[in-house]
């Protein structure tokens, strides 16, 4: 890249990569500079040889090699001077770094010794504090840098000693008050339990009454539903009877039409019989020539006779059917009137039962509200009883904790000044 004079970003990246490799393998600058001196010698020789004047016929003119050697020597001398200067600079920097590290190490060792001594004082003070000795104070010859720790520790122990003394005297008063609270809580708990028991019995009785009335109201409601269903069934029956009456009327009309048709058929059969009789008479007059026609006329007469007989039978059946249909229409009409009376009676029964159900429901709601009120009072009383029991248990627990606190505070050792200060503070309170 140097020979091509390309000093772009690629050149910068390549030089950076080479520098990182040299730093990673620990290559000193002198070797790097020496390598550049050798490379520059070759580059200068090549450049001088390429640019050195030539003869007219293209031959080489002597002196190029000497000039290249002279320039390379100057460059090597400059590189050597650079090598010496950089080496001296690096050695001086390394010496200054080692001297600074030695001074820092000495300072750190001094600080470590002072820190160890301060830690020893703190350990001693914390050990005494862990044993419950509140009379111990940290030594005054602690290093100045840790004097704040000593002052804070001594002040904290002094205040802790005063607080422990106050706790000792206060816990006795609290214990006496707790005994009184415990006795009152036990008495309140007993009376509340008696009240809760009586109210619970009242609540149970009210709930039974409410359940009974509610059952009665539910039965009345079901009676209303059954009456409504009976009324609906009766109305449906009335509709069916009405439809049956109309159907019977249609059957009666159809029977009349069929009777008319059979009358027509009977008339046709009579006319056919007469025509067949006339045909037979004419066939007899014709003699042998009309014998075949006479046979046909006889068959026609027989067929006409059967048609007339069938028409008579149908007419008789239709007459009988008309009588039965008329009786059926009368009975169906009578059944319809009876069903209408049943519907009216069912409606009146349903209305009466509905009024009874409404009254029972209102009564059930009133008793339900009263039952809820009693239940709420019972619940509140039960909660009061539970709270009273919890208060009694808390009072007993408080007494146990105060006794435990007294035993715990007794493990601390304090001087007479702390006890006097605690007594004065209690009196002031």
Short mmCIF file of C-alpha atoms in Angstrom, two decimals:
data_model
loop_
_atom_site.label_atom_id
_atom_site.label_comp_id
_atom_site.label_asym_id
_atom_site.label_seq_id
_atom_site.Cartn_x
_atom_site.Cartn_y
_atom_site.Cartn_z
CA UNK A 1 0.00 0.00 0.00
CA UNK A 2 2.91 2.40 0.74
CA UNK A 3 4.44 1.71 -2.71
CA UNK A 4 1.06 2.37 -4.32
CA UNK A 5 0.49 5.54 -2.20
CA UNK A 6 -2.98 4.32 -1.12
CA UNK A 7 -3.47 5.93 2.30
CA UNK A 8 -7.20 5.26 2.51
CA UNK A 9 -9.38 3.48 5.09
CA UNK A 10 -8.01 0.12 3.96
CA UNK A 11 -4.52 1.32 4.81
CA UNK A 12 -5.67 2.49 8.25
CA UNK A 13 -7.37 -0.86 8.93
CA UNK A 14 -4.31 -2.84 7.84
CA UNK A 15 -1.92 -0.78 9.99
CA UNK A 16 -4.29 -1.08 12.97
CA UNK A 17 -4.43 -4.87 12.56
CA UNK A 18 -0.61 -5.12 12.34
CA UNK A 19 -0.23 -2.98 15.48
CA UNK A 20 -2.67 -5.20 17.40
CA UNK A 21 -0.78 -8.32 16.35
CA UNK A 22 2.55 -6.82 17.50
CA UNK A 23 1.01 -5.84 20.83
CA UNK A 24 -0.45 -9.33 21.29
CA UNK A 25 2.85 -11.17 20.59
CA UNK A 26 4.92 -8.62 22.59
CA UNK A 27 7.06 -7.37 19.66
CA UNK A 28 9.14 -4.39 20.82
CA UNK A 29 9.23 -1.21 18.65
CA UNK A 30 12.96 -1.61 17.90
CA UNK A 31 12.30 -4.74 15.86
CA UNK A 32 9.43 -3.07 14.10
CA UNK A 33 11.61 -0.02 13.25
CA UNK A 34 14.52 -2.25 12.14
CA UNK A 35 12.21 -4.16 9.82
CA UNK A 36 10.97 -0.91 8.30
CA UNK A 37 14.63 0.20 7.74
CA UNK A 38 15.36 -2.94 5.71
CA UNK A 39 12.13 -2.59 3.73
CA UNK A 40 12.87 1.09 3.00
CA UNK A 41 16.37 0.17 1.79
CA UNK A 42 14.88 -2.13 -0.82
CA UNK A 43 12.20 0.40 -1.77
CA UNK A 44 14.77 3.22 -2.17
CA UNK A 45 17.01 1.01 -4.30
CA UNK A 46 14.08 0.14 -6.55
CA UNK A 47 12.91 3.75 -6.88
CA UNK A 48 16.43 5.11 -7.65
CA UNK A 49 17.09 2.37 -10.16
CA UNK A 50 13.77 3.03 -11.87
CA UNK A 51 14.26 6.81 -11.98
CA UNK A 52 18.03 6.90 -12.71
CA UNK A 53 18.90 8.39 -16.14
CA UNK A 54 19.72 5.95 -18.98
CA UNK A 55 21.92 6.26 -22.09
CA UNK A 56 20.60 7.08 -25.51
CA UNK A 57 20.53 3.41 -26.35
CA UNK A 58 18.78 2.42 -23.07
CA UNK A 59 21.87 1.30 -21.17
CA UNK A 60 22.41 1.92 -17.46
CA UNK A 61 24.55 4.79 -16.23
CA UNK A 62 26.71 3.86 -13.26
CA UNK A 63 26.16 5.49 -9.87
CA UNK A 64 22.54 4.49 -9.15
CA UNK A 65 23.47 1.78 -6.68
CA UNK A 66 25.83 4.11 -4.77
CA UNK A 67 23.21 6.84 -4.56
CA UNK A 68 20.59 4.36 -3.35
CA UNK A 69 22.98 3.05 -0.70
CA UNK A 70 23.71 6.59 0.50
CA UNK A 71 19.98 7.44 0.82
CA UNK A 72 19.31 4.09 2.54
CA UNK A 73 22.14 4.79 4.99
CA UNK A 74 20.60 8.16 5.86
CA UNK A 75 17.19 6.51 6.40
CA UNK A 76 18.72 3.76 8.56
CA UNK A 77 20.53 6.39 10.64
CA UNK A 78 17.23 8.23 11.17
CA UNK A 79 15.50 4.95 12.08
CA UNK A 80 18.33 4.08 14.50
CA UNK A 81 18.06 7.47 16.17
CA UNK A 82 14.28 6.99 16.41
CA UNK A 83 14.83 3.52 17.90
CA UNK A 84 17.20 4.88 20.57
CA UNK A 85 14.90 7.80 21.44
CA UNK A 86 11.78 5.61 21.72
CA UNK A 87 13.65 2.98 23.73
CA UNK A 88 14.92 5.61 26.20
CA UNK A 89 11.40 7.05 26.45
CA UNK A 90 9.86 3.65 27.11
CA UNK A 91 12.53 2.75 29.68
CA UNK A 92 12.00 6.06 31.48
CA UNK A 93 8.23 5.54 31.42
CA UNK A 94 8.63 2.01 32.78
CA UNK A 95 10.93 3.25 35.56
CA UNK A 96 8.46 5.99 36.49
CA UNK A 97 5.64 3.45 36.52
CA UNK A 98 7.57 1.08 38.79
CA UNK A 99 8.44 3.94 41.13
CA UNK A 100 4.80 5.06 41.27
CA UNK A 101 3.69 1.48 41.95
CA UNK A 102 6.25 1.16 44.75
CA UNK A 103 5.05 4.39 46.37
CA UNK A 104 1.41 3.36 45.97
CA UNK A 105 2.23 -0.06 47.43
CA UNK A 106 3.91 1.53 50.44
CA UNK A 107 0.92 3.84 50.99
CA UNK A 108 -1.47 0.92 50.62
CA UNK A 109 0.52 -1.17 53.10
CA UNK A 110 0.41 1.68 55.61
CA UNK A 111 -3.32 2.11 55.07
CA UNK A 112 -3.81 -1.66 55.33
CA UNK A 113 -2.01 -1.73 58.68
CA UNK A 114 -4.15 1.14 59.97
CA UNK A 115 -7.26 -0.53 58.56
CA UNK A 116 -6.37 -3.81 60.26
CA UNK A 117 -5.87 -2.02 63.55
CA UNK A 118 -9.19 -0.19 63.16
CA UNK A 119 -10.92 -3.46 62.24
CA UNK A 120 -9.45 -5.07 65.36
CA UNK A 121 -10.94 -2.27 67.51
CA UNK A 122 -14.29 -2.61 65.73
CA UNK A 123 -14.20 -6.40 66.12
CA UNK A 124 -13.48 -6.03 69.82
CA UNK A 125 -16.33 -3.54 70.25
CA UNK A 126 -18.79 -5.68 68.29
CA UNK A 127 -17.73 -8.76 70.25
CA UNK A 128 -18.47 -6.97 73.53
CA UNK A 129 -21.78 -5.76 72.11
CA UNK A 130 -22.64 -9.30 71.02
CA UNK A 131 -22.04 -10.46 74.62
CA UNK A 132 -24.47 -7.80 75.86
CA UNK A 133 -21.79 -5.57 77.38
CA UNK A 134 -23.02 -2.01 76.84
CA UNK A 135 -20.27 -0.51 79.04
CA UNK A 136 -17.52 -1.16 76.49
CA UNK A 137 -16.17 1.84 74.55
CA UNK A 138 -13.83 1.83 71.55
CA UNK A 139 -10.18 2.89 72.25
CA UNK A 140 -9.15 6.50 71.67
CA UNK A 141 -5.88 5.68 69.78
CA UNK A 142 -7.67 4.50 66.66
CA UNK A 143 -6.18 5.87 63.38
CA UNK A 144 -7.54 9.35 62.54
CA UNK A 145 -9.21 8.14 59.36
CA UNK A 146 -11.42 5.84 61.44
CA UNK A 147 -12.12 8.27 64.28
CA UNK A 148 -15.64 8.86 62.93
CA UNK A 149 -16.35 5.12 63.23
CA UNK A 150 -15.14 5.18 66.85
CA UNK A 151 -17.27 8.20 67.72
CA UNK A 152 -20.35 6.79 66.00
CA UNK A 153 -19.89 3.40 67.67
CA UNK A 154 -19.42 4.86 71.14
CA UNK A 155 -22.40 7.19 70.67
CA UNK A 156 -24.58 4.33 69.40
CA UNK A 157 -23.62 2.10 72.35
CA UNK A 158 -24.31 4.96 74.76
CA UNK A 159 -27.77 5.53 73.27
CA UNK A 160 -28.42 1.79 73.17
CA UNK A 161 -27.51 1.57 76.84
CA UNK A 162 -29.99 4.32 77.66
CA UNK A 163 -32.71 2.64 75.57
CA UNK A 164 -32.11 -0.76 77.20
CA UNK A 165 -32.35 0.84 80.62
CA UNK A 166 -35.60 2.52 79.61
CA UNK A 167 -36.92 -0.76 78.21
CA UNK A 168 -36.11 -2.56 81.46
CA UNK A 169 -38.11 -0.11 83.54
CA UNK A 170 -40.93 0.24 81.00
CA UNK A 171 -41.41 -3.50 80.51
CA UNK A 172 -42.29 -3.89 84.19
CA UNK A 173 -45.08 -1.30 83.88
CA UNK A 174 -46.31 -2.90 80.66
CA UNK A 175 -46.40 -6.31 82.35
CA UNK A 176 -48.64 -4.97 85.13
CA UNK A 177 -50.96 -3.29 82.60
CA UNK A 178 -51.06 -6.46 80.51
CA UNK A 179 -52.24 -8.50 83.48
CA UNK A 180 -55.14 -6.10 84.00
CA UNK A 181 -55.97 -6.16 80.27
CA UNK A 182 -55.84 -9.96 80.29
CA UNK A 183 -58.30 -10.19 83.20
CA UNK A 184 -60.73 -7.73 81.54
CA UNK A 185 -60.45 -9.51 78.18
CA UNK A 186 -61.23 -12.90 79.76
CA UNK A 187 -64.33 -11.47 81.48
CA UNK A 188 -65.50 -9.76 78.26
CA UNK A 189 -64.91 -12.94 76.27
CA UNK A 190 -67.07 -15.01 78.65
CA UNK A 191 -70.00 -12.57 78.59
CA UNK A 192 -69.81 -12.19 74.82
CA UNK A 193 -69.89 -15.96 74.37
CA UNK A 194 -73.06 -16.21 76.50
CA UNK A 195 -74.73 -13.46 74.46
CA UNK A 196 -73.66 -15.10 71.21
CA UNK A 197 -75.10 -18.46 72.33
CA UNK A 198 -78.50 -16.93 73.17
CA UNK A 199 -78.62 -14.97 69.93
CA UNK A 200 -77.61 -18.05 67.97
CA UNK A 201 -80.64 -19.94 69.34
CA UNK A 202 -82.91 -17.03 68.34
CA UNK A 203 -81.37 -16.99 64.88
CA UNK A 204 -81.94 -20.74 64.49
CA UNK A 205 -85.62 -20.41 65.50
CA UNK A 206 -86.12 -17.50 63.11
CA UNK A 207 -84.48 -19.42 60.29
CA UNK A 208 -86.79 -22.40 60.89
CA UNK A 209 -89.86 -20.13 60.83
CA UNK A 210 -88.60 -18.42 57.68
CA UNK A 211 -87.98 -21.80 56.03
CA UNK A 212 -91.50 -22.99 56.92
CA UNK A 213 -93.17 -19.84 55.56
CA UNK A 214 -90.96 -19.96 52.50
CA UNK A 215 -92.00 -23.57 51.89
CA UNK A 216 -95.68 -22.57 52.19
CA UNK A 217 -95.13 -19.71 49.74
CA UNK A 218 -93.39 -22.06 47.35
CA UNK A 219 -96.29 -24.53 47.57
CA UNK A 220 -98.75 -21.70 46.85
CA UNK A 221 -96.65 -20.64 43.90
CA UNK A 222 -96.67 -24.19 42.55
CA UNK A 223 -100.47 -24.30 43.07
CA UNK A 224 -100.77 -21.14 40.96
CA UNK A 225 -98.67 -22.74 38.27
CA UNK A 226 -100.78 -25.92 38.36
CA UNK A 227 -104.01 -23.89 38.20
CA UNK A 228 -102.62 -21.92 35.26
CA UNK A 229 -101.68 -25.17 33.57
CA UNK A 230 -105.20 -26.59 34.16
CA UNK A 231 -106.73 -23.40 32.75
CA UNK A 232 -104.45 -23.59 29.74
CA UNK A 233 -105.38 -27.25 29.19
CA UNK A 234 -109.09 -26.41 29.48
CA UNK A 235 -108.69 -23.56 26.98
CA UNK A 236 -106.87 -25.94 24.66
CA UNK A 237 -109.71 -28.48 25.06
CA UNK A 238 -112.26 -25.78 24.26
CA UNK A 239 -110.37 -24.93 21.11
CA UNK A 240 -110.24 -28.59 20.15
CA UNK A 241 -113.99 -28.99 20.78
CA UNK A 242 -114.66 -25.92 18.66
CA UNK A 243 -112.54 -27.38 15.88
CA UNK A 244 -114.37 -30.72 16.24
CA UNK A 245 -117.74 -28.96 16.03
CA UNK A 246 -116.69 -27.22 12.85
CA UNK A 247 -115.39 -30.54 11.46
CA UNK A 248 -118.71 -32.25 12.26
CA UNK A 249 -120.54 -29.44 10.49
CA UNK A 250 -118.34 -29.95 7.46
CA UNK A 251 -119.03 -33.71 7.60
CA UNK A 252 -122.78 -33.03 7.76
CA UNK A 253 -122.57 -30.75 4.72
CA UNK A 254 -120.51 -33.35 2.85
CA UNK A 255 -123.11 -36.05 3.71
CA UNK A 256 -125.85 -33.91 2.20
CA UNK A 257 -123.82 -33.48 -0.98
CA UNK A 258 -123.22 -37.24 -1.14
CA UNK A 259 -126.98 -37.86 -0.68
CA UNK A 260 -127.69 -35.54 -3.57
CA UNK A 261 -125.15 -37.38 -5.71
CA UNK A 262 -126.71 -40.75 -4.85
CA UNK A 263 -130.14 -39.39 -5.84
CA UNK A 264 -128.69 -38.43 -9.20
CA UNK A 265 -127.10 -41.90 -9.52
CA UNK A 266 -130.47 -43.53 -8.64
CA UNK A 267 -132.22 -41.45 -11.30
CA UNK A 268 -129.61 -42.35 -13.87
CA UNK A 269 -130.01 -46.06 -12.98
CA UNK A 270 -133.79 -45.80 -13.35
CA UNK A 271 -133.51 -44.14 -16.75
CA UNK A 272 -130.91 -46.71 -17.81
CA UNK A 273 -133.22 -49.55 -16.74
CA UNK A 274 -136.06 -48.08 -18.81
CA UNK A 275 -133.80 -47.70 -21.83
CA UNK A 276 -132.57 -51.28 -21.42
CA UNK A 277 -136.18 -52.52 -21.16
CA UNK A 278 -137.13 -50.68 -24.35
CA UNK A 279 -134.04 -52.07 -26.04
CA UNK A 280 -135.01 -55.62 -25.00
CA UNK A 281 -138.54 -55.12 -26.41
CA UNK A 282 -137.11 -53.88 -29.70
CA UNK A 283 -134.66 -56.81 -29.79
CA UNK A 284 -137.54 -59.27 -29.29
CA UNK A 285 -139.37 -57.73 -32.21
CA UNK A 286 -136.26 -58.09 -34.35
CA UNK A 287 -136.11 -61.85 -33.79
CA UNK A 288 -132.84 -63.63 -34.43
CA UNK A 289 -131.17 -60.46 -35.65
CA UNK A 290 -131.72 -58.71 -32.35
CA UNK A 291 -130.76 -61.59 -30.03
CA UNK A 292 -127.23 -60.27 -29.36
CA UNK A 293 -128.61 -56.82 -28.69
CA UNK A 294 -131.10 -58.38 -26.26
CA UNK A 295 -128.26 -59.97 -24.29
CA UNK A 296 -126.49 -56.61 -24.01
CA UNK A 297 -129.74 -54.96 -22.96
CA UNK A 298 -130.20 -57.58 -20.23
CA UNK A 299 -126.69 -56.93 -18.90
CA UNK A 300 -127.32 -53.18 -18.92
CA UNK A 301 -130.58 -53.69 -17.00
CA UNK A 302 -128.76 -55.85 -14.43
CA UNK A 303 -126.01 -53.25 -14.04
CA UNK A 304 -128.58 -50.46 -13.71
CA UNK A 305 -130.41 -52.47 -11.08
CA UNK A 306 -127.23 -53.00 -9.06
CA UNK A 307 -126.46 -49.26 -9.29
CA UNK A 308 -129.93 -48.46 -8.05
CA UNK A 309 -129.56 -50.93 -5.17
CA UNK A 310 -126.15 -49.48 -4.23
CA UNK A 311 -127.55 -45.95 -4.39
CA UNK A 312 -130.36 -46.98 -2.05
CA UNK A 313 -127.86 -48.54 0.39
CA UNK A 314 -125.68 -45.42 0.31
CA UNK A 315 -128.72 -43.24 0.85
CA UNK A 316 -129.64 -45.31 3.90
CA UNK A 317 -126.12 -45.11 5.30
CA UNK A 318 -125.97 -41.36 4.72
CA UNK A 319 -129.30 -40.91 6.48
CA UNK A 320 -128.01 -42.92 9.45
CA UNK A 321 -124.71 -40.96 9.36
CA UNK A 322 -126.61 -37.67 9.36
CA UNK A 323 -128.39 -38.74 12.51
CA UNK A 324 -125.13 -39.77 14.20
CA UNK A 325 -123.35 -36.61 13.05
CA UNK A 326 -126.15 -34.45 14.41
CA UNK A 327 -125.93 -36.22 17.76
CA UNK A 328 -122.13 -35.81 17.72
CA UNK A 329 -122.45 -32.11 16.99
CA UNK A 330 -124.85 -31.72 19.91
CA UNK A 331 -122.52 -33.61 22.29
CA UNK A 332 -119.44 -31.70 21.12
CA UNK A 333 -121.24 -28.37 21.55
CA UNK A 334 -122.28 -29.45 25.05
CA UNK A 335 -118.67 -30.46 25.85
CA UNK A 336 -117.46 -27.05 24.62
CA UNK A 337 -119.88 -25.24 26.89
CA UNK A 338 -118.78 -27.41 29.82
CA UNK A 339 -115.10 -26.70 29.09
CA UNK A 340 -115.82 -22.96 29.01
CA UNK A 341 -117.35 -23.23 32.47
CA UNK A 342 -114.28 -25.21 33.62
CA UNK A 343 -111.98 -22.49 32.18
CA UNK A 344 -113.88 -19.77 34.05
CA UNK A 345 -113.78 -21.76 37.30
CA UNK A 346 -110.04 -22.51 36.83
CA UNK A 347 -109.32 -18.82 36.24
CA UNK A 348 -111.12 -17.88 39.47
CA UNK A 349 -109.25 -20.62 41.37
CA UNK A 350 -105.93 -19.46 39.86
CA UNK A 351 -106.63 -15.85 40.87
CA UNK A 352 -107.53 -16.87 44.43
CA UNK A 353 -104.46 -19.10 44.77
CA UNK A 354 -102.32 -16.29 43.30
CA UNK A 355 -103.56 -13.91 45.99
CA UNK A 356 -102.76 -16.52 48.64
CA UNK A 357 -99.29 -17.05 47.11
CA UNK A 358 -98.63 -13.29 47.00
CA UNK A 359 -99.63 -12.92 50.65
CA UNK A 360 -97.44 -15.91 51.59
CA UNK A 361 -94.56 -14.44 49.60
CA UNK A 362 -94.86 -11.07 51.34
CA UNK A 363 -95.00 -12.83 54.69
CA UNK A 364 -91.98 -14.96 53.74
CA UNK A 365 -90.06 -11.85 52.65
CA UNK A 366 -90.82 -10.12 55.94
CA UNK A 367 -89.70 -13.12 57.96
CA UNK A 368 -86.66 -13.49 55.68
CA UNK A 369 -85.66 -9.88 56.37
CA UNK A 370 -86.14 -10.44 60.08
CA UNK A 371 -84.09 -13.65 59.83
CA UNK A 372 -81.33 -11.81 57.98
CA UNK A 373 -81.32 -9.09 60.64
CA UNK A 374 -81.09 -11.67 63.42
CA UNK A 375 -78.42 -13.56 61.47
CA UNK A 376 -76.48 -10.34 60.99
CA UNK A 377 -76.74 -9.60 64.71
CA UNK A 378 -75.64 -13.16 65.44
CA UNK A 379 -72.72 -12.78 63.04
CA UNK A 380 -71.71 -9.50 64.63
CA UNK A 381 -71.97 -11.06 68.08
CA UNK A 382 -69.91 -14.03 66.93
CA UNK A 383 -67.32 -11.64 65.55
CA UNK A 384 -67.34 -9.71 68.81
CA UNK A 385 -66.88 -12.97 70.68
CA UNK A 386 -64.03 -13.92 68.36
CA UNK A 387 -62.46 -10.48 68.80
CA UNK A 388 -62.83 -10.75 72.56
CA UNK A 389 -61.20 -14.16 72.48
CA UNK A 390 -58.45 -12.81 70.23
CA UNK A 391 -57.99 -9.87 72.59
CA UNK A 392 -57.64 -12.24 75.52
CA UNK A 393 -55.22 -14.40 73.56
CA UNK A 394 -53.30 -11.29 72.46
CA UNK A 395 -53.12 -10.12 76.07
CA UNK A 396 -51.74 -13.50 77.14
CA UNK A 397 -49.31 -13.44 74.23
CA UNK A 398 -48.31 -9.90 75.16
CA UNK A 399 -47.56 -11.01 78.72
CA UNK A 400 -45.45 -13.89 77.42
CA UNK A 401 -43.59 -11.57 75.06
CA UNK A 402 -43.00 -9.03 77.84
CA UNK A 403 -41.58 -11.76 80.06
CA UNK A 404 -39.39 -12.87 77.18
CA UNK A 405 -38.37 -9.24 76.64
CA UNK A 406 -37.47 -8.92 80.32
CA UNK A 407 -35.32 -12.03 80.09
CA UNK A 408 -33.69 -10.70 76.92
CA UNK A 409 -33.04 -7.23 78.35
CA UNK A 410 -31.60 -8.78 81.51
CA UNK A 411 -28.74 -10.17 79.42
CA UNK A 412 -27.42 -6.63 78.76
CA UNK A 413 -24.96 -5.13 81.22
CA UNK A 414 -25.41 -1.42 81.88
CA UNK A 415 -23.99 1.02 84.40
CA UNK A 416 -25.89 2.95 87.08
CA UNK A 417 -26.06 6.11 84.95
CA UNK A 418 -28.20 4.38 82.34
CA UNK A 419 -30.57 3.01 84.97
CA UNK A 420 -30.94 6.44 86.57
CA UNK A 421 -31.60 8.03 83.16
CA UNK A 422 -34.22 5.35 82.39
CA UNK A 423 -35.96 5.97 85.73
CA UNK A 424 -36.00 9.73 85.12
CA UNK A 425 -37.39 9.25 81.62
CA UNK A 426 -40.16 6.98 82.94
CA UNK A 427 -41.14 9.50 85.60
CA UNK A 428 -41.19 12.30 83.03
CA UNK A 429 -43.48 10.20 80.83
#
